[in-house]
């Protein structure tokens, strides 16, 4: 039954996203199964962007998936926030694929880099690249026919609450829009609502893997999505 439900959901997503455009060249959004973590592939007019990269274990599977989809180069690699289940695949992608530009939210790693090696590795591999830059609210990117608008955070975060300052990105084409929220939790949602930013979207990528500390009723009402996607490992230890 679970396999049938998963297949139905996948077909429903594909059917729904086909309304984005009349051809593959206009735009596609892939919510990739990376187990415990997030990874989203955007494709439009021969260009590709990857938002988050899953965890270390899923890295080889992610690279395989990208190559199966014909991705040999990423125009953009975007990390919503530097938690291990979002940055793990970076260590496999960067040696295997050409990346034109890499972004994250500029999260301060001063405290954690001293106690956790993955953050030191991340800084060495990602933030020392010449093509690395920080995204904040108001920044925009274009990927073929897709427009990417950054809604959050307002500035590079220094808080130890990484999730609350995840990049929030609105992907749109014509009348279609998809809101990608990384691991955004309730405090970040409240700040977005206070700012009066239009959050309406056809598809919502639910924040923080569907955890109880995210996706408040007020936020859901503001987005008014027709579909919600949750990226979560069925057997995850967190009980999401």
PDB file of C-alpha atoms in Angstrom:
ATOM      1  CA  UNK A   1       0.000   0.000   0.000  1.00  0.00           C
ATOM      2  CA  UNK A   2       2.843   2.398   0.854  1.00  0.00           C
ATOM      3  CA  UNK A   3       4.456   1.752  -2.537  1.00  0.00           C
ATOM      4  CA  UNK A   4       1.137   2.401  -4.281  1.00  0.00           C
ATOM      5  CA  UNK A   5       0.653   5.617  -2.317  1.00  0.00           C
ATOM      6  CA  UNK A   6       4.174   6.752  -3.144  1.00  0.00           C
ATOM      7  CA  UNK A   7       3.644   5.990  -6.835  1.00  0.00           C
ATOM      8  CA  UNK A   8       0.343   7.860  -6.824  1.00  0.00           C
ATOM      9  CA  UNK A   9       1.981  10.869  -5.186  1.00  0.00           C
ATOM     10  CA  UNK A  10       4.845  10.831  -7.688  1.00  0.00           C
ATOM     11  CA  UNK A  11       2.447  10.679 -10.635  1.00  0.00           C
ATOM     12  CA  UNK A  12       0.312  13.411  -9.108  1.00  0.00           C
ATOM     13  CA  UNK A  13       3.345  15.650  -8.689  1.00  0.00           C
ATOM     14  CA  UNK A  14       4.430  15.039 -12.275  1.00  0.00           C
ATOM     15  CA  UNK A  15       0.919  15.734 -13.523  1.00  0.00           C
ATOM     16  CA  UNK A  16       0.651  18.899 -11.479  1.00  0.00           C
ATOM     17  CA  UNK A  17       4.049  20.212 -12.475  1.00  0.00           C
ATOM     18  CA  UNK A  18       3.261  19.648 -16.122  1.00  0.00           C
ATOM     19  CA  UNK A  19       1.020  22.710 -15.821  1.00  0.00           C
ATOM     20  CA  UNK A  20       4.196  24.713 -15.271  1.00  0.00           C
ATOM     21  CA  UNK A  21       4.839  24.645 -18.983  1.00  0.00           C
ATOM     22  CA  UNK A  22       4.071  22.828 -22.186  1.00  0.00           C
ATOM     23  CA  UNK A  23       7.539  21.304 -22.573  1.00  0.00           C
ATOM     24  CA  UNK A  24      10.483  20.065 -20.538  1.00  0.00           C
ATOM     25  CA  UNK A  25      12.507  23.033 -21.759  1.00  0.00           C
ATOM     26  CA  UNK A  26      10.225  25.531 -20.010  1.00  0.00           C
ATOM     27  CA  UNK A  27      10.761  24.180 -16.503  1.00  0.00           C
ATOM     28  CA  UNK A  28      10.837  21.121 -14.256  1.00  0.00           C
ATOM     29  CA  UNK A  29      11.130  20.699 -10.496  1.00  0.00           C
ATOM     30  CA  UNK A  30      12.436  17.400  -9.094  1.00  0.00           C
ATOM     31  CA  UNK A  31      12.056  16.638  -5.388  1.00  0.00           C
ATOM     32  CA  UNK A  32      14.800  14.046  -5.024  1.00  0.00           C
ATOM     33  CA  UNK A  33      14.677  11.127  -2.593  1.00  0.00           C
ATOM     34  CA  UNK A  34      17.821  11.539  -0.483  1.00  0.00           C
ATOM     35  CA  UNK A  35      16.458   9.816   2.607  1.00  0.00           C
ATOM     36  CA  UNK A  36      17.095  12.022   5.614  1.00  0.00           C
ATOM     37  CA  UNK A  37      17.593  15.453   4.064  1.00  0.00           C
ATOM     38  CA  UNK A  38      16.582  17.762   1.216  1.00  0.00           C
ATOM     39  CA  UNK A  39      17.586  18.063  -2.418  1.00  0.00           C
ATOM     40  CA  UNK A  40      15.648  19.775  -5.194  1.00  0.00           C
ATOM     41  CA  UNK A  41      16.638  19.947  -8.853  1.00  0.00           C
ATOM     42  CA  UNK A  42      15.404  22.766 -11.089  1.00  0.00           C
ATOM     43  CA  UNK A  43      15.746  22.464 -14.871  1.00  0.00           C
ATOM     44  CA  UNK A  44      14.785  24.952 -17.560  1.00  0.00           C
ATOM     45  CA  UNK A  45      15.953  25.558 -21.120  1.00  0.00           C
ATOM     46  CA  UNK A  46      19.012  23.366 -20.731  1.00  0.00           C
ATOM     47  CA  UNK A  47      20.077  24.986 -17.461  1.00  0.00           C
ATOM     48  CA  UNK A  48      20.128  23.288 -14.047  1.00  0.00           C
ATOM     49  CA  UNK A  49      20.181  24.335 -10.408  1.00  0.00           C
ATOM     50  CA  UNK A  50      20.367  22.168  -7.301  1.00  0.00           C
ATOM     51  CA  UNK A  51      18.983  23.384  -3.996  1.00  0.00           C
ATOM     52  CA  UNK A  52      20.492  21.420  -1.095  1.00  0.00           C
ATOM     53  CA  UNK A  53      22.361  18.148  -1.465  1.00  0.00           C
ATOM     54  CA  UNK A  54      21.080  15.689   1.145  1.00  0.00           C
ATOM     55  CA  UNK A  55      23.386  13.886   3.568  1.00  0.00           C
ATOM     56  CA  UNK A  56      26.793  12.246   3.182  1.00  0.00           C
ATOM     57  CA  UNK A  57      25.368   8.750   2.746  1.00  0.00           C
ATOM     58  CA  UNK A  58      23.049   9.810  -0.066  1.00  0.00           C
ATOM     59  CA  UNK A  59      25.776  11.723  -1.935  1.00  0.00           C
ATOM     60  CA  UNK A  60      26.671   8.994  -4.470  1.00  0.00           C
ATOM     61  CA  UNK A  61      22.976   8.293  -5.123  1.00  0.00           C
ATOM     62  CA  UNK A  62      22.378  12.006  -5.730  1.00  0.00           C
ATOM     63  CA  UNK A  63      25.217  12.251  -8.252  1.00  0.00           C
ATOM     64  CA  UNK A  64      23.853   9.151 -10.028  1.00  0.00           C
ATOM     65  CA  UNK A  65      20.374  10.702 -10.172  1.00  0.00           C
ATOM     66  CA  UNK A  66      21.692  13.954 -11.628  1.00  0.00           C
ATOM     67  CA  UNK A  67      23.645  12.153 -14.324  1.00  0.00           C
ATOM     68  CA  UNK A  68      20.620  10.000 -15.174  1.00  0.00           C
ATOM     69  CA  UNK A  69      18.708  13.240 -15.738  1.00  0.00           C
ATOM     70  CA  UNK A  70      21.414  14.467 -18.079  1.00  0.00           C
ATOM     71  CA  UNK A  71      22.930  16.986 -15.680  1.00  0.00           C
ATOM     72  CA  UNK A  72      26.639  17.356 -16.382  1.00  0.00           C
ATOM     73  CA  UNK A  73      26.855  20.939 -15.134  1.00  0.00           C
ATOM     74  CA  UNK A  74      25.044  22.939 -12.454  1.00  0.00           C
ATOM     75  CA  UNK A  75      24.544  26.607 -13.212  1.00  0.00           C
ATOM     76  CA  UNK A  76      23.686  27.164  -9.548  1.00  0.00           C
ATOM     77  CA  UNK A  77      24.267  25.095  -6.432  1.00  0.00           C
ATOM     78  CA  UNK A  78      22.336  26.601  -3.527  1.00  0.00           C
ATOM     79  CA  UNK A  79      22.567  25.521   0.111  1.00  0.00           C
ATOM     80  CA  UNK A  80      19.650  26.789   2.195  1.00  0.00           C
ATOM     81  CA  UNK A  81      21.610  26.381   5.432  1.00  0.00           C
ATOM     82  CA  UNK A  82      24.697  24.376   6.397  1.00  0.00           C
ATOM     83  CA  UNK A  83      23.230  21.450   8.327  1.00  0.00           C
ATOM     84  CA  UNK A  84      24.712  18.004   7.509  1.00  0.00           C
ATOM     85  CA  UNK A  85      21.488  16.714   5.906  1.00  0.00           C
ATOM     86  CA  UNK A  86      21.608  19.601   3.425  1.00  0.00           C
ATOM     87  CA  UNK A  87      25.344  19.896   2.718  1.00  0.00           C
ATOM     88  CA  UNK A  88      26.443  16.236   2.740  1.00  0.00           C
ATOM     89  CA  UNK A  89      26.194  15.680  -1.004  1.00  0.00           C
ATOM     90  CA  UNK A  90      28.402  18.696  -1.707  1.00  0.00           C
ATOM     91  CA  UNK A  91      31.463  16.564  -1.026  1.00  0.00           C
ATOM     92  CA  UNK A  92      30.492  14.261  -3.902  1.00  0.00           C
ATOM     93  CA  UNK A  93      28.991  16.796  -6.313  1.00  0.00           C
ATOM     94  CA  UNK A  94      31.839  19.301  -6.476  1.00  0.00           C
ATOM     95  CA  UNK A  95      34.484  16.713  -7.462  1.00  0.00           C
ATOM     96  CA  UNK A  96      32.135  15.084 -10.005  1.00  0.00           C
ATOM     97  CA  UNK A  97      30.224  17.939 -11.664  1.00  0.00           C
ATOM     98  CA  UNK A  98      31.095  21.388 -12.950  1.00  0.00           C
ATOM     99  CA  UNK A  99      29.400  24.089 -10.862  1.00  0.00           C
ATOM    100  CA  UNK A 100      29.242  27.631 -12.223  1.00  0.00           C
ATOM    101  CA  UNK A 101      28.096  29.397  -9.051  1.00  0.00           C
ATOM    102  CA  UNK A 102      27.561  28.243  -5.473  1.00  0.00           C
ATOM    103  CA  UNK A 103      25.519  30.038  -2.836  1.00  0.00           C
ATOM    104  CA  UNK A 104      24.412  29.684   0.757  1.00  0.00           C
ATOM    105  CA  UNK A 105      22.863  31.936   3.425  1.00  0.00           C
ATOM    106  CA  UNK A 106      26.182  33.046   4.893  1.00  0.00           C
ATOM    107  CA  UNK A 107      25.488  31.347   8.225  1.00  0.00           C
ATOM    108  CA  UNK A 108      28.251  32.050  10.747  1.00  0.00           C
ATOM    109  CA  UNK A 109      30.069  28.786  11.502  1.00  0.00           C
ATOM    110  CA  UNK A 110      32.490  30.184  14.049  1.00  0.00           C
ATOM    111  CA  UNK A 111      31.207  28.113  16.959  1.00  0.00           C
ATOM    112  CA  UNK A 112      30.464  24.773  15.320  1.00  0.00           C
ATOM    113  CA  UNK A 113      33.495  24.600  13.025  1.00  0.00           C
ATOM    114  CA  UNK A 114      35.713  24.098  16.065  1.00  0.00           C
ATOM    115  CA  UNK A 115      33.800  21.062  17.311  1.00  0.00           C
ATOM    116  CA  UNK A 116      32.487  19.404  14.140  1.00  0.00           C
ATOM    117  CA  UNK A 117      34.772  18.513  11.240  1.00  0.00           C
ATOM    118  CA  UNK A 118      32.084  18.602   8.553  1.00  0.00           C
ATOM    119  CA  UNK A 119      31.769  22.369   8.949  1.00  0.00           C
ATOM    120  CA  UNK A 120      35.508  22.875   8.543  1.00  0.00           C
ATOM    121  CA  UNK A 121      35.433  20.697   5.440  1.00  0.00           C
ATOM    122  CA  UNK A 122      32.449  22.661   4.134  1.00  0.00           C
ATOM    123  CA  UNK A 123      34.208  25.985   4.598  1.00  0.00           C
ATOM    124  CA  UNK A 124      37.336  24.701   2.872  1.00  0.00           C
ATOM    125  CA  UNK A 125      35.478  23.114  -0.048  1.00  0.00           C
ATOM    126  CA  UNK A 126      32.684  25.648  -0.585  1.00  0.00           C
ATOM    127  CA  UNK A 127      33.339  29.031   0.957  1.00  0.00           C
ATOM    128  CA  UNK A 128      36.904  29.387  -0.263  1.00  0.00           C
ATOM    129  CA  UNK A 129      35.828  29.017  -3.896  1.00  0.00           C
ATOM    130  CA  UNK A 130      35.985  32.121  -6.076  1.00  0.00           C
ATOM    131  CA  UNK A 131      32.486  31.409  -7.363  1.00  0.00           C
ATOM    132  CA  UNK A 132      30.944  31.329  -3.858  1.00  0.00           C
ATOM    133  CA  UNK A 133      28.520  34.073  -2.776  1.00  0.00           C
ATOM    134  CA  UNK A 134      25.880  34.726  -0.113  1.00  0.00           C
ATOM    135  CA  UNK A 135      22.169  35.102  -0.854  1.00  0.00           C
ATOM    136  CA  UNK A 136      19.846  37.288   1.235  1.00  0.00           C
ATOM    137  CA  UNK A 137      16.326  38.662   0.913  1.00  0.00           C
ATOM    138  CA  UNK A 138      15.865  40.687  -2.260  1.00  0.00           C
ATOM    139  CA  UNK A 139      18.356  38.727  -4.341  1.00  0.00           C
ATOM    140  CA  UNK A 140      17.082  37.208  -7.580  1.00  0.00           C
ATOM    141  CA  UNK A 141      18.398  34.615 -10.005  1.00  0.00           C
ATOM    142  CA  UNK A 142      17.221  33.517 -13.435  1.00  0.00           C
ATOM    143  CA  UNK A 143      17.408  29.920 -14.618  1.00  0.00           C
ATOM    144  CA  UNK A 144      16.106  29.663 -18.155  1.00  0.00           C
ATOM    145  CA  UNK A 145      12.407  30.488 -17.864  1.00  0.00           C
ATOM    146  CA  UNK A 146      12.390  30.159 -14.078  1.00  0.00           C
ATOM    147  CA  UNK A 147      12.698  33.142 -11.745  1.00  0.00           C
ATOM    148  CA  UNK A 148      14.171  32.566  -8.273  1.00  0.00           C
ATOM    149  CA  UNK A 149      13.444  35.214  -5.632  1.00  0.00           C
ATOM    150  CA  UNK A 150      15.047  35.042  -2.181  1.00  0.00           C
ATOM    151  CA  UNK A 151      12.593  36.032   0.567  1.00  0.00           C
ATOM    152  CA  UNK A 152      14.621  35.195   3.681  1.00  0.00           C
ATOM    153  CA  UNK A 153      16.887  35.815   5.623  1.00  0.00           C
ATOM    154  CA  UNK A 154      17.419  39.579   5.707  1.00  0.00           C
ATOM    155  CA  UNK A 155      21.162  39.252   6.309  1.00  0.00           C
ATOM    156  CA  UNK A 156      23.748  36.522   6.903  1.00  0.00           C
ATOM    157  CA  UNK A 157      22.708  34.934  10.221  1.00  0.00           C
ATOM    158  CA  UNK A 158      24.862  34.772  13.327  1.00  0.00           C
ATOM    159  CA  UNK A 159      22.285  32.932  15.452  1.00  0.00           C
ATOM    160  CA  UNK A 160      22.968  29.361  16.561  1.00  0.00           C
ATOM    161  CA  UNK A 161      19.465  28.483  15.317  1.00  0.00           C
ATOM    162  CA  UNK A 162      20.447  27.466  11.794  1.00  0.00           C
ATOM    163  CA  UNK A 163      16.959  26.324  10.791  1.00  0.00           C
ATOM    164  CA  UNK A 164      15.165  29.604  11.500  1.00  0.00           C
ATOM    165  CA  UNK A 165      17.403  31.379   8.994  1.00  0.00           C
ATOM    166  CA  UNK A 166      17.231  28.906   6.123  1.00  0.00           C
ATOM    167  CA  UNK A 167      17.032  30.447   2.697  1.00  0.00           C
ATOM    168  CA  UNK A 168      13.428  30.772   1.550  1.00  0.00           C
ATOM    169  CA  UNK A 169      13.164  30.882  -2.236  1.00  0.00           C
ATOM    170  CA  UNK A 170      10.131  31.477  -4.431  1.00  0.00           C
ATOM    171  CA  UNK A 171      10.482  29.742  -7.799  1.00  0.00           C
ATOM    172  CA  UNK A 172       8.083  31.009 -10.439  1.00  0.00           C
ATOM    173  CA  UNK A 173       7.209  30.863 -14.107  1.00  0.00           C
ATOM    174  CA  UNK A 174       4.191  32.728 -15.400  1.00  0.00           C
ATOM    175  CA  UNK A 175       1.284  32.113 -13.038  1.00  0.00           C
ATOM    176  CA  UNK A 176       2.932  29.078 -11.408  1.00  0.00           C
ATOM    177  CA  UNK A 177       4.988  29.340  -8.214  1.00  0.00           C
ATOM    178  CA  UNK A 178       6.678  26.997  -5.755  1.00  0.00           C
ATOM    179  CA  UNK A 179       7.850  28.077  -2.295  1.00  0.00           C
ATOM    180  CA  UNK A 180      11.000  26.325  -1.065  1.00  0.00           C
ATOM    181  CA  UNK A 181      11.577  26.788   2.663  1.00  0.00           C
ATOM    182  CA  UNK A 182      14.602  24.666   3.567  1.00  0.00           C
ATOM    183  CA  UNK A 183      14.346  23.896   7.276  1.00  0.00           C
ATOM    184  CA  UNK A 184      12.497  27.106   8.136  1.00  0.00           C
ATOM    185  CA  UNK A 185      10.805  26.871  11.534  1.00  0.00           C
ATOM    186  CA  UNK A 186       8.051  28.872  13.224  1.00  0.00           C
ATOM    187  CA  UNK A 187      10.242  31.851  14.302  1.00  0.00           C
ATOM    188  CA  UNK A 188      11.319  32.426  10.701  1.00  0.00           C
ATOM    189  CA  UNK A 189       7.762  31.973   9.458  1.00  0.00           C
ATOM    190  CA  UNK A 190       6.542  34.628  11.890  1.00  0.00           C
ATOM    191  CA  UNK A 191       9.177  37.100  10.699  1.00  0.00           C
ATOM    192  CA  UNK A 192       8.149  36.570   7.077  1.00  0.00           C
ATOM    193  CA  UNK A 193       4.498  37.096   7.988  1.00  0.00           C
ATOM    194  CA  UNK A 194       5.351  40.301   9.886  1.00  0.00           C
ATOM    195  CA  UNK A 195       7.092  41.696   6.823  1.00  0.00           C
ATOM    196  CA  UNK A 196       3.949  41.285   4.771  1.00  0.00           C
ATOM    197  CA  UNK A 197       5.737  39.448   1.985  1.00  0.00           C
ATOM    198  CA  UNK A 198       3.440  37.673  -0.453  1.00  0.00           C
ATOM    199  CA  UNK A 199       3.934  33.961   0.207  1.00  0.00           C
ATOM    200  CA  UNK A 200       1.202  32.583  -2.040  1.00  0.00           C
ATOM    201  CA  UNK A 201       2.340  29.573  -4.040  1.00  0.00           C
ATOM    202  CA  UNK A 202       0.884  26.592  -5.870  1.00  0.00           C
ATOM    203  CA  UNK A 203       3.374  24.198  -4.264  1.00  0.00           C
ATOM    204  CA  UNK A 204       4.914  24.399  -0.791  1.00  0.00           C
ATOM    205  CA  UNK A 205       8.039  22.474   0.137  1.00  0.00           C
ATOM    206  CA  UNK A 206       7.221  22.071   3.830  1.00  0.00           C
ATOM    207  CA  UNK A 207       9.863  23.393   6.210  1.00  0.00           C
ATOM    208  CA  UNK A 208      12.025  21.200   8.453  1.00  0.00           C
ATOM    209  CA  UNK A 209      10.842  17.886   7.009  1.00  0.00           C
ATOM    210  CA  UNK A 210       7.346  18.274   8.466  1.00  0.00           C
ATOM    211  CA  UNK A 211       8.520  18.626  12.074  1.00  0.00           C
ATOM    212  CA  UNK A 212       6.216  20.066  14.735  1.00  0.00           C
ATOM    213  CA  UNK A 213       8.347  23.202  15.130  1.00  0.00           C
ATOM    214  CA  UNK A 214       7.459  24.390  11.622  1.00  0.00           C
ATOM    215  CA  UNK A 215       4.511  25.056   9.313  1.00  0.00           C
ATOM    216  CA  UNK A 216       2.141  27.015  11.540  1.00  0.00           C
ATOM    217  CA  UNK A 217      -1.498  27.421  10.560  1.00  0.00           C
ATOM    218  CA  UNK A 218      -0.933  31.118   9.881  1.00  0.00           C
ATOM    219  CA  UNK A 219       1.903  30.311   7.514  1.00  0.00           C
ATOM    220  CA  UNK A 220      -0.130  27.674   5.683  1.00  0.00           C
ATOM    221  CA  UNK A 221      -2.993  30.129   5.251  1.00  0.00           C
ATOM    222  CA  UNK A 222      -0.645  32.761   3.846  1.00  0.00           C
ATOM    223  CA  UNK A 223       0.833  30.323   1.320  1.00  0.00           C
ATOM    224  CA  UNK A 224      -2.515  28.709   0.400  1.00  0.00           C
ATOM    225  CA  UNK A 225      -0.747  25.998  -1.583  1.00  0.00           C
ATOM    226  CA  UNK A 226      -2.594  23.435  -3.680  1.00  0.00           C
ATOM    227  CA  UNK A 227       0.085  20.864  -2.896  1.00  0.00           C
ATOM    228  CA  UNK A 228       2.619  20.339  -0.108  1.00  0.00           C
ATOM    229  CA  UNK A 229       5.777  18.248  -0.439  1.00  0.00           C
ATOM    230  CA  UNK A 230       7.596  16.856   2.612  1.00  0.00           C
ATOM    231  CA  UNK A 231      11.129  15.546   2.234  1.00  0.00           C
ATOM    232  CA  UNK A 232      11.641  12.996   4.992  1.00  0.00           C
ATOM    233  CA  UNK A 233      13.057   9.529   5.546  1.00  0.00           C
ATOM    234  CA  UNK A 234      10.238   7.168   6.531  1.00  0.00           C
ATOM    235  CA  UNK A 235      12.430   5.549   9.197  1.00  0.00           C
ATOM    236  CA  UNK A 236      14.010   8.770  10.474  1.00  0.00           C
ATOM    237  CA  UNK A 237      15.078   8.853  14.122  1.00  0.00           C
ATOM    238  CA  UNK A 238      13.376  12.181  14.797  1.00  0.00           C
ATOM    239  CA  UNK A 239       9.826  10.929  14.472  1.00  0.00           C
ATOM    240  CA  UNK A 240       8.854  13.506  11.842  1.00  0.00           C
TER     241      UNK A 240
END
